[in-house]
Amino acid sequence: MTRKIFWEDPYLTTLSTYVTGVQGAVVTVEETIFYAFSGGQESDHGTIGGFRVISARKEEQEIFYELPQDHALQVGDPVEITIDWERRYRLMRLHFAAELVLELFYRKLGGVDKVGAHIAEEKARIDFSWPQSISPLLPDIDADAQRLIDENRDIISAFSDEDAERRYWRVEGFAEVPCGGTHLTRTGEVGRISMKRKNVGKGKERVEIYLS
């Protein structure tokens, strides 16, 4: 099982570790800072041992990294992992902005169901099953989210069940939410946000979140 340093220190951009498994182009490592797509948050971009990571996937508690076919790494080789920090930090900021917005929607719309989410470098989106336009709610939700961001509160991120790798984030006085993503340490790091509503089909609403 790969030790996930990105939970212990989501601000770390380089890490020295060892290769623990090789299956053709796919490798595993002893520990990692390289987040693999999960919970709607896209994978990091970066390198392992100087080789570009083509894809990263999480299966159970292991993470598998696909490298170029000619990588030549072997089990036991020391490697350095590097990540694209600018991309990671935007993902962290948009992820937390989306979490705040989602929690506020739950409070405004009793019984609303989230049916999808995606956190990319340029924007985050959340899809809801809801029979009416969410447009009238956006100004209030935008204002409430920005207020929490501007208050620059502490964000606590920790395990609720370490063996099962279940985690949560918490902002005191606001919410505690199960989530295994990479998180900021303070809400103010999100900065200014903006939101846009999209109708993506009958009974389905989407809100897109951008960093201003």
Short mmCIF file of C-alpha atoms in Angstrom, two decimals:
data_model
loop_
_atom_site.label_atom_id
_atom_site.label_comp_id
_atom_site.label_asym_id
_atom_site.label_seq_id
_atom_site.Cartn_x
_atom_site.Cartn_y
_atom_site.Cartn_z
CA MET A 1 0.00 0.00 0.00
CA THR A 2 1.39 3.36 -1.02
CA ARG A 3 1.82 5.82 1.85
CA LYS A 4 -0.02 8.96 0.77
CA ILE A 5 2.13 11.91 1.76
CA PHE A 6 -0.21 14.28 -0.09
CA TRP A 7 -2.55 13.92 2.90
CA GLU A 8 0.19 14.60 5.44
CA ASP A 9 1.58 17.58 3.53
CA PRO A 10 -0.46 18.66 0.48
CA TYR A 11 2.02 21.52 -0.13
CA LEU A 12 5.01 19.23 -0.77
CA THR A 13 6.16 19.37 -4.41
CA THR A 14 9.07 16.89 -4.48
CA LEU A 15 9.61 13.58 -2.69
CA SER A 16 12.38 10.98 -2.68
CA THR A 17 11.09 7.40 -2.47
CA TYR A 18 11.52 3.89 -3.92
CA VAL A 19 9.85 1.81 -6.61
CA THR A 20 7.91 -1.08 -5.05
CA GLY A 21 6.36 -2.67 -8.15
CA VAL A 22 6.79 -2.74 -11.92
CA GLN A 23 4.32 -4.23 -14.40
CA GLY A 24 5.40 -3.08 -17.83
CA ALA A 25 4.74 0.65 -18.04
CA VAL A 26 2.95 0.72 -14.68
CA VAL A 27 4.82 1.27 -11.41
CA THR A 28 4.00 1.61 -7.73
CA VAL A 29 6.06 3.48 -5.16
CA GLU A 30 6.62 3.26 -1.41
CA GLU A 31 5.13 6.69 -0.73
CA THR A 32 3.77 9.46 -2.91
CA ILE A 33 2.80 13.10 -3.23
CA PHE A 34 1.17 12.45 -6.62
CA TYR A 35 -2.63 12.50 -6.25
CA ALA A 36 -4.64 10.12 -8.46
CA PHE A 37 -8.12 10.99 -9.74
CA SER A 38 -10.67 10.43 -6.99
CA GLY A 39 -13.85 12.07 -5.76
CA GLY A 40 -14.05 14.21 -8.87
CA GLN A 41 -10.62 15.80 -8.36
CA GLU A 42 -8.32 15.31 -11.35
CA SER A 43 -4.90 13.68 -11.02
CA ASP A 44 -1.75 15.69 -10.55
CA HIS A 45 0.69 16.21 -13.40
CA GLY A 46 4.38 15.49 -12.89
CA THR A 47 7.19 12.97 -13.09
CA ILE A 48 8.53 9.87 -11.33
CA GLY A 49 12.24 9.25 -11.69
CA GLY A 50 12.33 11.90 -14.40
CA PHE A 51 9.67 10.12 -16.48
CA ARG A 52 6.35 11.83 -17.20
CA VAL A 53 3.37 10.23 -15.48
CA ILE A 54 0.88 9.46 -18.27
CA SER A 55 -1.92 8.46 -15.92
CA ALA A 56 -2.52 7.71 -12.26
CA ARG A 57 -5.26 5.48 -10.94
CA LYS A 58 -6.33 4.49 -7.45
CA GLU A 59 -7.46 0.92 -6.76
CA GLU A 60 -8.45 0.11 -3.20
CA GLN A 61 -5.57 1.59 -1.16
CA GLU A 62 -2.92 1.38 -3.89
CA ILE A 63 -2.01 3.92 -6.57
CA PHE A 64 -0.72 2.82 -9.97
CA TYR A 65 1.28 5.16 -12.18
CA GLU A 66 1.64 4.66 -15.93
CA LEU A 67 4.97 5.85 -17.32
CA PRO A 68 6.40 5.73 -20.86
CA GLN A 69 7.08 2.17 -22.02
CA ASP A 70 10.85 2.77 -22.05
CA HIS A 71 11.08 3.96 -18.43
CA ALA A 72 13.51 1.13 -17.41
CA LEU A 73 12.78 1.49 -13.68
CA GLN A 74 13.11 -1.58 -11.48
CA VAL A 75 11.86 -2.57 -8.04
CA GLY A 76 14.05 -0.98 -5.38
CA ASP A 77 15.22 1.91 -7.55
CA PRO A 78 15.35 5.27 -5.76
CA VAL A 79 13.24 7.88 -7.54
CA GLU A 80 12.19 11.46 -7.07
CA ILE A 81 8.55 12.39 -7.57
CA THR A 82 7.76 15.93 -8.69
CA ILE A 83 4.37 17.52 -9.24
CA ASP A 84 3.19 20.57 -11.15
CA TRP A 85 2.58 22.78 -8.12
CA GLU A 86 0.72 25.56 -9.95
CA ARG A 87 -1.81 23.01 -11.21
CA ARG A 88 -2.09 21.26 -7.82
CA TYR A 89 -2.70 24.52 -5.98
CA ARG A 90 -5.46 25.58 -8.40
CA LEU A 91 -7.07 22.15 -7.95
CA MET A 92 -6.91 22.51 -4.17
CA ARG A 93 -8.44 25.99 -4.28
CA LEU A 94 -11.22 24.98 -6.67
CA HIS A 95 -11.88 21.76 -4.77
CA PHE A 96 -12.44 23.55 -1.51
CA ALA A 97 -14.52 26.26 -3.18
CA ALA A 98 -16.73 23.52 -4.63
CA GLU A 99 -17.05 21.84 -1.22
CA LEU A 100 -18.19 25.12 0.36
CA VAL A 101 -20.70 25.77 -2.42
CA LEU A 102 -22.05 22.23 -2.22
CA GLU A 103 -22.57 22.47 1.54
CA LEU A 104 -24.40 25.77 1.11
CA PHE A 105 -26.66 24.28 -1.57
CA TYR A 106 -27.54 21.44 0.80
CA ARG A 107 -28.62 24.02 3.36
CA LYS A 108 -30.63 26.13 0.91
CA LEU A 109 -32.34 23.27 -0.94
CA GLY A 110 -33.71 20.60 1.37
CA GLY A 111 -33.58 17.21 -0.32
CA VAL A 112 -31.32 18.22 -3.22
CA ASP A 113 -29.12 15.42 -4.56
CA LYS A 114 -25.62 15.84 -5.93
CA VAL A 115 -25.35 13.61 -9.02
CA GLY A 116 -21.90 14.55 -10.24
CA ALA A 117 -18.82 16.67 -9.68
CA HIS A 118 -15.54 17.41 -11.42
CA ILE A 119 -12.57 19.49 -10.30
CA ALA A 120 -10.28 20.56 -13.15
CA GLU A 121 -7.55 23.18 -13.36
CA GLU A 122 -9.74 25.79 -15.06
CA LYS A 123 -13.02 25.28 -13.17
CA ALA A 124 -15.04 23.07 -10.83
CA ARG A 125 -18.57 21.88 -11.50
CA ILE A 126 -21.30 20.31 -9.41
CA ASP A 127 -24.40 18.65 -10.88
CA PHE A 128 -27.67 18.47 -8.98
CA SER A 129 -30.91 16.62 -9.49
CA TRP A 130 -33.41 19.46 -9.10
CA PRO A 131 -36.60 20.36 -11.01
CA GLN A 132 -36.12 24.14 -11.05
CA SER A 133 -33.45 26.65 -12.03
CA ILE A 134 -30.87 27.27 -9.33
CA SER A 135 -30.11 30.74 -10.76
CA PRO A 136 -32.12 32.68 -8.11
CA LEU A 137 -30.00 31.08 -5.36
CA LEU A 138 -26.59 31.91 -6.82
CA PRO A 139 -26.18 35.47 -5.48
CA ASP A 140 -26.83 34.42 -1.87
CA ILE A 141 -24.71 31.29 -2.10
CA ASP A 142 -21.89 33.21 -3.77
CA ALA A 143 -22.01 35.83 -0.99
CA ASP A 144 -22.10 33.22 1.80
CA ALA A 145 -19.23 31.24 0.28
CA GLN A 146 -17.12 34.35 -0.23
CA ARG A 147 -17.76 35.45 3.34
CA LEU A 148 -16.42 32.14 4.66
CA ILE A 149 -13.43 32.41 2.38
CA ASP A 150 -12.69 36.00 3.40
CA GLU A 151 -12.88 35.11 7.09
CA ASN A 152 -9.76 33.02 6.46
CA ARG A 153 -10.77 30.27 8.87
CA ASP A 154 -8.66 27.23 9.70
CA ILE A 155 -9.38 24.08 7.71
CA ILE A 156 -8.77 20.87 9.64
CA SER A 157 -8.18 17.75 7.54
CA ALA A 158 -7.69 14.34 9.15
CA PHE A 159 -8.62 10.66 9.24
CA SER A 160 -11.97 9.50 10.52
CA ASP A 161 -10.80 5.88 9.96
CA GLU A 162 -7.09 5.56 9.20
CA ASP A 163 -7.14 1.83 8.40
CA ALA A 164 -9.88 2.35 5.81
CA GLU A 165 -8.28 5.61 4.63
CA ARG A 166 -11.45 7.59 5.24
CA ARG A 167 -10.86 11.29 5.77
CA TYR A 168 -12.75 14.51 6.39
CA TRP A 169 -12.30 18.27 6.41
CA ARG A 170 -13.76 20.56 9.06
CA VAL A 171 -14.23 24.29 9.47
CA GLU A 172 -15.25 24.97 13.06
CA GLY A 173 -18.68 26.51 13.32
CA PHE A 174 -19.52 25.67 9.70
CA ALA A 175 -19.31 21.98 8.70
CA GLU A 176 -17.49 18.66 8.86
CA VAL A 177 -17.53 16.81 5.53
CA PRO A 178 -16.15 13.38 4.51
CA CYS A 179 -13.55 13.90 1.77
CA GLY A 180 -10.28 12.28 0.70
CA GLY A 181 -8.97 15.09 -1.49
CA THR A 182 -6.05 17.43 -0.95
CA HIS A 183 -7.05 20.41 1.16
CA LEU A 184 -5.89 23.91 1.95
CA THR A 185 -5.07 24.89 5.52
CA ARG A 186 -7.08 28.15 5.50
CA THR A 187 -10.21 29.21 3.65
CA GLY A 188 -8.65 32.51 2.57
CA GLU A 189 -6.31 30.69 0.19
CA VAL A 190 -9.25 30.14 -2.17
CA GLY A 191 -9.32 33.83 -3.08
CA ARG A 192 -12.17 35.34 -5.10
CA ILE A 193 -14.63 33.03 -6.81
CA SER A 194 -17.44 33.38 -9.33
CA MET A 195 -20.25 31.02 -10.26
CA LYS A 196 -22.34 30.30 -13.32
CA ARG A 197 -25.46 28.17 -13.71
CA LYS A 198 -25.95 25.72 -16.57
CA ASN A 199 -29.00 23.67 -17.45
CA VAL A 200 -27.73 20.30 -18.66
CA GLY A 201 -31.02 18.46 -19.08
CA LYS A 202 -34.50 18.11 -17.68
CA GLY A 203 -34.37 17.94 -13.90
CA LYS A 204 -30.62 18.44 -13.83
CA GLU A 205 -28.83 21.63 -12.85
CA ARG A 206 -25.12 22.47 -12.93
CA VAL A 207 -23.14 25.17 -11.17
CA GLU A 208 -19.67 26.01 -12.46
CA ILE A 209 -17.15 27.62 -10.12
CA TYR A 210 -14.21 29.74 -11.24
CA LEU A 211 -11.30 31.47 -9.55
CA SER A 212 -11.46 35.20 -10.27
#
